[in-house]
Amino acid sequence: MRILLLVSAFNSLTQRVYCLLRESGYRVSVQFSIDDESMQNGVKEFKPEIIISPYLIKKVPKSIWSKIPVIVIHPGPLGDRGASSLDWAVFKDEKSWGVTALQANDEMDAGDIWATRNFKIRKSSKASHYRKEVSNIALSLIEEVLEKFKDENFLPSPQENLQDIHNSLTQEVRYIDWKKDKVVDIIRKINASDSHPGVKDQILGVDCYLYGVHKETILKGKPKEILAKRDGSICLGCIDGAVWISHLKEPNRFKLPATYVLKEKLRGVKEIRIPLYVKPDLETFKEITFEKKGRVGFLGFDFYNGAMSSEQCIRLKYAIETLSEEVDILVLKGGENFFSNGIHLSILEDSKKQGEDGWSNINAMNNLVKTILFSDKVTVASFGANAGAGGVFLGLACDFVVARESIVLNPHYKTIGLSGSEYHSYTFVKRVGKELAIKILDDALPIGTKYAKEISMIDNILPNVGYEKKLKEFCEKLFNNEDDYYDFLDEKSDRLEKDERLIHSCQENELKKMHPEFWISTSEFHKLRADFIYKVCPIKTPERLINKDIKKCTNFQ
């Protein structure tokens, strides 16, 4: 079956759908909804039997939906219509919400219903719900839609008694009144606006949007008073407590850690530090967490959007080294929404010394990966969330790699104009072979867990439901007894000693290629990074996503 993904962007949900369909044996192509003409041409060229739109913010032309079924995935329950659907759900503190697969017609979100399902709302951000519950349900709905599409007797259900289209959630509604709003209200408003568009405000005279909110239980002060700073974030007083804000964005700029935006205006504000790693349930702003279960340690590193600065890489490296005496098996868990996406592109874009700071960042990342690779303990990478670029290869430096069944991996650098490092030419090649590693890096396409396991890129796939429990069980069953454990470590030590020169050579060659990419001002990396950071809209669908010949697919044929 030929399926066209008609989308406004190749976002995380679209990538998951793309991987699912390809792994299921469908022929898939992508068309960006740039304008009516490009959409019509994309349909004409690919000739799909059905069109699916996991993420679409433009209206589909009648010339398309009147001839071919167009199934839109709407992040709202049955009957919900309009923009900002998930924003409203979090903002109103709804207890449950839904996802609906409906057929496009001439009215917004008014088409016939193919499938729908509800989920419970957590105390978390809109983005977290989108990447987890909404995405998981969307995939199951799409599978249901395709089964129904194959059934000649199936007819979708018309929507009766259409509800009114709700308004967008404006900044006037999102507005925080620091003299009236309690901590719970401030968290709810920012969560409803994260990761886009943020909550408009003014901090120390700087117009900006707020992101990344965390409750603080110890520090207290006057409403909106800046009480402290920590690892790039700032702590603001509230009428009944305090909150941490990790990121700010000035108008027409891009998100940065709060202290990078406010800079010298924070002179005199104390840096209130916490230990290198803390318990996951500590209510404050924290990035690195650790908990121990028996002789297995679980190390979390929840960096915003998975981006890792030089300083964050160094802290995580120290945490791994410090914990080597605490556990027999160390599990690297990443964060709630991302495992890791590699170096911190936003900080590099903001830097006045982009070459120098970029070089520092990739070397800090490499030092972190080397620490993992040469660890004298057993290491396990837990891809519980999506990972990209250097973040994937950080995980592949571990002895064992497991992944949540629904996540997506992007093991490539090409789309950002880098050749990449993180010892990938050793670890990736060791797992999948040189020929396939080169092809995957060059194709620059997302990979699902099913295919990743088939090519031995990962060792095991764990289910969404009960993932943490299954992860613990996986670690506990790695070795039958103490002798097996130490035999493994001996074999690992021997292998690393044998490969030491090769490993060093791989890193040297990687950095030799990357040096001009960072240091030459006209390199493609600087332009592509700026386009990515400023979210420059593409003028056409990327060629790598257009399926002209199924034999060119990286994944299942």
PDB file of C-alpha atoms in Angstrom, residues 204-406:
ATOM      1  CA  LEU A 204      14.441  42.251  34.978  1.00  0.00           C
ATOM      2  CA  GLY A 205      13.262  44.513  32.188  1.00  0.00           C
ATOM      3  CA  VAL A 206      13.812  41.898  29.464  1.00  0.00           C
ATOM      4  CA  ASP A 207      10.775  40.961  27.338  1.00  0.00           C
ATOM      5  CA  CYS A 208      10.774  37.188  27.020  1.00  0.00           C
ATOM      6  CA  TYR A 209       8.816  33.932  26.999  1.00  0.00           C
ATOM      7  CA  LEU A 210       9.087  31.439  29.858  1.00  0.00           C
ATOM      8  CA  TYR A 211       9.770  27.688  29.553  1.00  0.00           C
ATOM      9  CA  GLY A 212      10.815  24.750  31.702  1.00  0.00           C
ATOM     10  CA  VAL A 213       9.061  25.249  35.037  1.00  0.00           C
ATOM     11  CA  HIS A 214       9.946  23.328  38.221  1.00  0.00           C
ATOM     12  CA  LYS A 215       8.499  23.565  41.716  1.00  0.00           C
ATOM     13  CA  GLU A 216      10.800  24.702  44.548  1.00  0.00           C
ATOM     14  CA  THR A 217       9.951  23.673  48.116  1.00  0.00           C
ATOM     15  CA  ILE A 218      12.653  25.364  50.232  1.00  0.00           C
ATOM     16  CA  LEU A 219      13.450  28.810  48.811  1.00  0.00           C
ATOM     17  CA  LYS A 220      10.827  31.532  49.305  1.00  0.00           C
ATOM     18  CA  GLY A 221      10.603  35.236  48.530  1.00  0.00           C
ATOM     19  CA  LYS A 222       8.514  38.081  47.180  1.00  0.00           C
ATOM     20  CA  PRO A 223       6.455  37.474  44.014  1.00  0.00           C
ATOM     21  CA  LYS A 224       8.721  37.484  40.939  1.00  0.00           C
ATOM     22  CA  GLU A 225      11.822  38.190  43.019  1.00  0.00           C
ATOM     23  CA  ILE A 226      14.840  36.331  41.668  1.00  0.00           C
ATOM     24  CA  LEU A 227      15.947  34.233  44.618  1.00  0.00           C
ATOM     25  CA  ALA A 228      18.733  32.166  43.104  1.00  0.00           C
ATOM     26  CA  LYS A 229      20.257  30.681  39.980  1.00  0.00           C
ATOM     27  CA  ARG A 230      21.439  27.152  39.252  1.00  0.00           C
ATOM     28  CA  ASP A 231      22.955  25.562  36.167  1.00  0.00           C
ATOM     29  CA  GLY A 232      21.440  28.149  33.826  1.00  0.00           C
ATOM     30  CA  SER A 233      18.022  28.379  35.485  1.00  0.00           C
ATOM     31  CA  ILE A 234      16.559  31.069  37.752  1.00  0.00           C
ATOM     32  CA  CYS A 235      14.326  30.747  40.822  1.00  0.00           C
ATOM     33  CA  LEU A 236      11.414  33.187  41.142  1.00  0.00           C
ATOM     34  CA  GLY A 237       9.407  33.868  44.269  1.00  0.00           C
ATOM     35  CA  CYS A 238       5.629  33.326  44.293  1.00  0.00           C
ATOM     36  CA  ILE A 239       2.876  34.269  46.737  1.00  0.00           C
ATOM     37  CA  ASP A 240       2.974  30.754  48.220  1.00  0.00           C
ATOM     38  CA  GLY A 241       6.447  29.445  47.399  1.00  0.00           C
ATOM     39  CA  ALA A 242       8.792  29.578  44.436  1.00  0.00           C
ATOM     40  CA  VAL A 243       9.392  28.115  40.961  1.00  0.00           C
ATOM     41  CA  TRP A 244      12.435  27.561  38.791  1.00  0.00           C
ATOM     42  CA  ILE A 245      12.397  28.693  35.157  1.00  0.00           C
ATOM     43  CA  SER A 246      15.026  26.910  33.084  1.00  0.00           C
ATOM     44  CA  HIS A 247      14.720  28.692  29.733  1.00  0.00           C
ATOM     45  CA  LEU A 248      13.766  32.066  28.292  1.00  0.00           C
ATOM     46  CA  LYS A 249      13.277  33.284  24.737  1.00  0.00           C
ATOM     47  CA  GLU A 250      13.446  36.906  23.680  1.00  0.00           C
ATOM     48  CA  PRO A 251      11.132  38.007  20.826  1.00  0.00           C
ATOM     49  CA  ASN A 252      12.509  36.981  17.407  1.00  0.00           C
ATOM     50  CA  ARG A 253      15.273  34.996  19.097  1.00  0.00           C
ATOM     51  CA  PHE A 254      15.495  31.401  20.316  1.00  0.00           C
ATOM     52  CA  LYS A 255      15.338  29.545  23.617  1.00  0.00           C
ATOM     53  CA  LEU A 256      18.356  29.705  25.860  1.00  0.00           C
ATOM     54  CA  PRO A 257      19.077  28.853  29.490  1.00  0.00           C
ATOM     55  CA  ALA A 258      17.673  31.745  31.532  1.00  0.00           C
ATOM     56  CA  THR A 259      21.047  32.987  32.739  1.00  0.00           C
ATOM     57  CA  TYR A 260      22.282  33.244  29.130  1.00  0.00           C
ATOM     58  CA  VAL A 261      19.448  35.682  28.382  1.00  0.00           C
ATOM     59  CA  LEU A 262      19.639  37.782  31.544  1.00  0.00           C
ATOM     60  CA  LYS A 263      23.455  37.771  31.731  1.00  0.00           C
ATOM     61  CA  GLU A 264      24.871  40.672  33.779  1.00  0.00           C
ATOM     62  CA  LYS A 265      21.416  41.597  35.068  1.00  0.00           C
ATOM     63  CA  LEU A 266      21.812  38.665  37.464  1.00  0.00           C
ATOM     64  CA  ARG A 267      24.873  40.171  39.117  1.00  0.00           C
ATOM     65  CA  GLY A 268      24.598  39.559  42.856  1.00  0.00           C
ATOM     66  CA  VAL A 269      22.148  36.642  42.547  1.00  0.00           C
ATOM     67  CA  LYS A 270      23.516  33.620  44.388  1.00  0.00           C
ATOM     68  CA  GLU A 271      24.217  30.298  42.686  1.00  0.00           C
ATOM     69  CA  ILE A 272      22.434  27.819  44.960  1.00  0.00           C
ATOM     70  CA  ARG A 273      24.009  24.475  44.188  1.00  0.00           C
ATOM     71  CA  ILE A 274      22.822  20.953  44.922  1.00  0.00           C
ATOM     72  CA  PRO A 275      24.870  17.730  44.933  1.00  0.00           C
ATOM     73  CA  LEU A 276      26.195  16.377  41.635  1.00  0.00           C
ATOM     74  CA  TYR A 277      23.223  14.019  41.510  1.00  0.00           C
ATOM     75  CA  VAL A 278      20.069  13.868  43.643  1.00  0.00           C
ATOM     76  CA  LYS A 279      17.051  11.620  44.131  1.00  0.00           C
ATOM     77  CA  PRO A 280      14.495  11.742  41.297  1.00  0.00           C
ATOM     78  CA  ASP A 281      11.648  12.800  43.607  1.00  0.00           C
ATOM     79  CA  LEU A 282      13.406  15.920  44.965  1.00  0.00           C
ATOM     80  CA  GLU A 283      11.162  18.926  44.152  1.00  0.00           C
ATOM     81  CA  THR A 284      13.536  21.543  42.768  1.00  0.00           C
ATOM     82  CA  PHE A 285      15.335  22.258  39.505  1.00  0.00           C
ATOM     83  CA  LYS A 286      17.646  19.294  38.901  1.00  0.00           C
ATOM     84  CA  GLU A 287      19.231  17.778  35.821  1.00  0.00           C
ATOM     85  CA  ILE A 288      21.114  14.702  37.061  1.00  0.00           C
ATOM     86  CA  THR A 289      19.420  12.134  39.292  1.00  0.00           C
ATOM     87  CA  PHE A 290      20.427   8.779  40.716  1.00  0.00           C
ATOM     88  CA  GLU A 291      18.694   5.924  42.491  1.00  0.00           C
ATOM     89  CA  LYS A 292      20.045   2.533  43.471  1.00  0.00           C
ATOM     90  CA  LYS A 293      18.164  -0.754  43.455  1.00  0.00           C
ATOM     91  CA  GLY A 294      20.380  -3.494  44.806  1.00  0.00           C
ATOM     92  CA  ARG A 295      23.657  -3.326  42.892  1.00  0.00           C
ATOM     93  CA  VAL A 296      22.008  -1.673  39.883  1.00  0.00           C
ATOM     94  CA  GLY A 297      22.191   2.129  39.653  1.00  0.00           C
ATOM     95  CA  PHE A 298      19.896   4.266  37.493  1.00  0.00           C
ATOM     96  CA  LEU A 299      21.427   7.565  36.371  1.00  0.00           C
ATOM     97  CA  GLY A 300      19.025  10.096  34.865  1.00  0.00           C
ATOM     98  CA  PHE A 301      20.127  13.194  32.969  1.00  0.00           C
ATOM     99  CA  ASP A 302      17.169  15.357  32.018  1.00  0.00           C
ATOM    100  CA  PHE A 303      18.637  18.169  29.933  1.00  0.00           C
ATOM    101  CA  TYR A 304      16.078  20.448  28.277  1.00  0.00           C
ATOM    102  CA  ASN A 305      15.268  19.187  24.762  1.00  0.00           C
ATOM    103  CA  GLY A 306      18.132  16.704  25.120  1.00  0.00           C
ATOM    104  CA  ALA A 307      20.777  19.347  24.329  1.00  0.00           C
ATOM    105  CA  MET A 308      24.070  18.967  26.210  1.00  0.00           C
ATOM    106  CA  SER A 309      26.464  21.873  26.726  1.00  0.00           C
ATOM    107  CA  SER A 310      30.137  21.459  27.584  1.00  0.00           C
ATOM    108  CA  GLU A 311      29.373  22.078  31.260  1.00  0.00           C
ATOM    109  CA  GLN A 312      26.540  19.520  31.297  1.00  0.00           C
ATOM    110  CA  CYS A 313      28.777  16.916  29.635  1.00  0.00           C
ATOM    111  CA  ILE A 314      31.453  17.503  32.269  1.00  0.00           C
ATOM    112  CA  ARG A 315      28.983  17.161  35.158  1.00  0.00           C
ATOM    113  CA  LEU A 316      27.559  13.935  33.745  1.00  0.00           C
ATOM    114  CA  LYS A 317      31.080  12.572  33.209  1.00  0.00           C
ATOM    115  CA  TYR A 318      31.957  13.284  36.852  1.00  0.00           C
ATOM    116  CA  ALA A 319      28.722  11.629  37.991  1.00  0.00           C
ATOM    117  CA  ILE A 320      29.552   8.434  36.080  1.00  0.00           C
ATOM    118  CA  GLU A 321      33.083   8.368  37.465  1.00  0.00           C
ATOM    119  CA  THR A 322      31.854   9.009  41.017  1.00  0.00           C
ATOM    120  CA  LEU A 323      29.284   6.225  40.836  1.00  0.00           C
ATOM    121  CA  SER A 324      31.709   3.568  39.593  1.00  0.00           C
ATOM    122  CA  GLU A 325      32.278   2.369  43.165  1.00  0.00           C
ATOM    123  CA  GLU A 326      28.586   2.435  44.064  1.00  0.00           C
ATOM    124  CA  VAL A 327      27.164  -0.142  41.656  1.00  0.00           C
ATOM    125  CA  ASP A 328      27.922  -3.218  39.565  1.00  0.00           C
ATOM    126  CA  ILE A 329      25.624  -2.169  36.715  1.00  0.00           C
ATOM    127  CA  LEU A 330      25.073   1.475  35.783  1.00  0.00           C
ATOM    128  CA  VAL A 331      22.009   2.319  33.680  1.00  0.00           C
ATOM    129  CA  LEU A 332      22.044   5.586  31.719  1.00  0.00           C
ATOM    130  CA  LYS A 333      18.405   6.696  31.463  1.00  0.00           C
ATOM    131  CA  GLY A 334      18.497  10.135  29.858  1.00  0.00           C
ATOM    132  CA  GLY A 335      15.466  12.364  30.496  1.00  0.00           C
ATOM    133  CA  GLU A 336      11.683  12.267  30.490  1.00  0.00           C
ATOM    134  CA  ASN A 337      11.237  13.591  26.947  1.00  0.00           C
ATOM    135  CA  PHE A 338      14.617  12.877  25.350  1.00  0.00           C
ATOM    136  CA  PHE A 339      17.503  10.532  26.031  1.00  0.00           C
ATOM    137  CA  SER A 340      19.971  12.959  24.457  1.00  0.00           C
ATOM    138  CA  ASN A 341      20.307  14.948  21.242  1.00  0.00           C
ATOM    139  CA  GLY A 342      24.018  15.653  21.446  1.00  0.00           C
ATOM    140  CA  ILE A 343      25.778  19.011  21.593  1.00  0.00           C
ATOM    141  CA  HIS A 344      23.937  22.217  22.553  1.00  0.00           C
ATOM    142  CA  LEU A 345      23.219  24.002  19.260  1.00  0.00           C
ATOM    143  CA  SER A 346      21.369  26.956  20.831  1.00  0.00           C
ATOM    144  CA  ILE A 347      24.294  27.910  23.066  1.00  0.00           C
ATOM    145  CA  LEU A 348      26.624  27.662  20.053  1.00  0.00           C
ATOM    146  CA  GLU A 349      24.326  29.884  18.006  1.00  0.00           C
ATOM    147  CA  ASP A 350      24.351  32.457  20.817  1.00  0.00           C
ATOM    148  CA  SER A 351      28.130  32.344  21.210  1.00  0.00           C
ATOM    149  CA  LYS A 352      30.423  35.103  19.963  1.00  0.00           C
ATOM    150  CA  LYS A 353      33.129  32.442  19.556  1.00  0.00           C
ATOM    151  CA  GLN A 354      31.168  29.733  17.757  1.00  0.00           C
ATOM    152  CA  GLY A 355      34.178  27.799  16.516  1.00  0.00           C
ATOM    153  CA  GLU A 356      35.906  27.722  19.876  1.00  0.00           C
ATOM    154  CA  ASP A 357      32.780  26.913  21.876  1.00  0.00           C
ATOM    155  CA  GLY A 358      31.643  24.296  19.375  1.00  0.00           C
ATOM    156  CA  TRP A 359      35.046  22.616  19.517  1.00  0.00           C
ATOM    157  CA  SER A 360      34.912  22.680  23.300  1.00  0.00           C
ATOM    158  CA  ASN A 361      31.430  21.131  23.275  1.00  0.00           C
ATOM    159  CA  ILE A 362      32.281  18.232  20.976  1.00  0.00           C
ATOM    160  CA  ASN A 363      35.438  17.466  22.949  1.00  0.00           C
ATOM    161  CA  ALA A 364      33.499  17.523  26.228  1.00  0.00           C
ATOM    162  CA  MET A 365      30.993  15.155  24.639  1.00  0.00           C
ATOM    163  CA  ASN A 366      33.800  12.868  23.486  1.00  0.00           C
ATOM    164  CA  ASN A 367      35.360  12.822  26.944  1.00  0.00           C
ATOM    165  CA  LEU A 368      31.977  11.809  28.368  1.00  0.00           C
ATOM    166  CA  VAL A 369      31.561   9.035  25.791  1.00  0.00           C
ATOM    167  CA  LYS A 370      35.111   7.802  26.454  1.00  0.00           C
ATOM    168  CA  THR A 371      34.323   7.570  30.169  1.00  0.00           C
ATOM    169  CA  ILE A 372      31.317   5.374  29.360  1.00  0.00           C
ATOM    170  CA  LEU A 373      33.164   3.288  26.799  1.00  0.00           C
ATOM    171  CA  PHE A 374      36.071   2.525  29.140  1.00  0.00           C
ATOM    172  CA  SER A 375      34.019   2.162  32.324  1.00  0.00           C
ATOM    173  CA  ASP A 376      35.181  -0.689  34.572  1.00  0.00           C
ATOM    174  CA  LYS A 377      31.530  -1.481  35.349  1.00  0.00           C
ATOM    175  CA  VAL A 378      28.767  -2.915  33.183  1.00  0.00           C
ATOM    176  CA  THR A 379      26.862  -0.091  31.486  1.00  0.00           C
ATOM    177  CA  VAL A 380      23.358  -0.177  30.031  1.00  0.00           C
ATOM    178  CA  ALA A 381      21.823   2.526  27.848  1.00  0.00           C
ATOM    179  CA  SER A 382      18.075   2.868  28.325  1.00  0.00           C
ATOM    180  CA  PHE A 383      16.543   4.686  25.354  1.00  0.00           C
ATOM    181  CA  GLY A 384      13.282   5.424  27.151  1.00  0.00           C
ATOM    182  CA  ALA A 385      12.768   8.464  24.942  1.00  0.00           C
ATOM    183  CA  ASN A 386      13.879   9.666  21.506  1.00  0.00           C
ATOM    184  CA  ALA A 387      17.546  10.334  20.784  1.00  0.00           C
ATOM    185  CA  GLY A 388      19.371  12.056  17.974  1.00  0.00           C
ATOM    186  CA  ALA A 389      22.851  12.694  16.568  1.00  0.00           C
ATOM    187  CA  GLY A 390      25.563  12.425  19.240  1.00  0.00           C
ATOM    188  CA  GLY A 391      22.944  11.448  21.807  1.00  0.00           C
ATOM    189  CA  VAL A 392      22.410   8.149  19.994  1.00  0.00           C
ATOM    190  CA  PHE A 393      26.122   7.374  19.949  1.00  0.00           C
ATOM    191  CA  LEU A 394      26.448   8.317  23.610  1.00  0.00           C
ATOM    192  CA  GLY A 395      24.062   5.429  24.269  1.00  0.00           C
ATOM    193  CA  LEU A 396      25.858   3.071  21.890  1.00  0.00           C
ATOM    194  CA  ALA A 397      29.019   3.488  23.960  1.00  0.00           C
ATOM    195  CA  CYS A 398      27.369   1.315  26.628  1.00  0.00           C
ATOM    196  CA  ASP A 399      27.837  -2.446  26.893  1.00  0.00           C
ATOM    197  CA  PHE A 400      24.122  -3.126  26.460  1.00  0.00           C
ATOM    198  CA  VAL A 401      21.419  -1.040  24.798  1.00  0.00           C
ATOM    199  CA  VAL A 402      17.669  -1.344  25.304  1.00  0.00           C
ATOM    200  CA  ALA A 403      14.865   0.864  24.025  1.00  0.00           C
ATOM    201  CA  ARG A 404      11.219   1.581  24.672  1.00  0.00           C
ATOM    202  CA  GLU A 405       9.247   0.047  21.810  1.00  0.00           C
ATOM    203  CA  SER A 406       7.806   3.322  20.508  1.00  0.00           C
TER     204      SER A 406
END
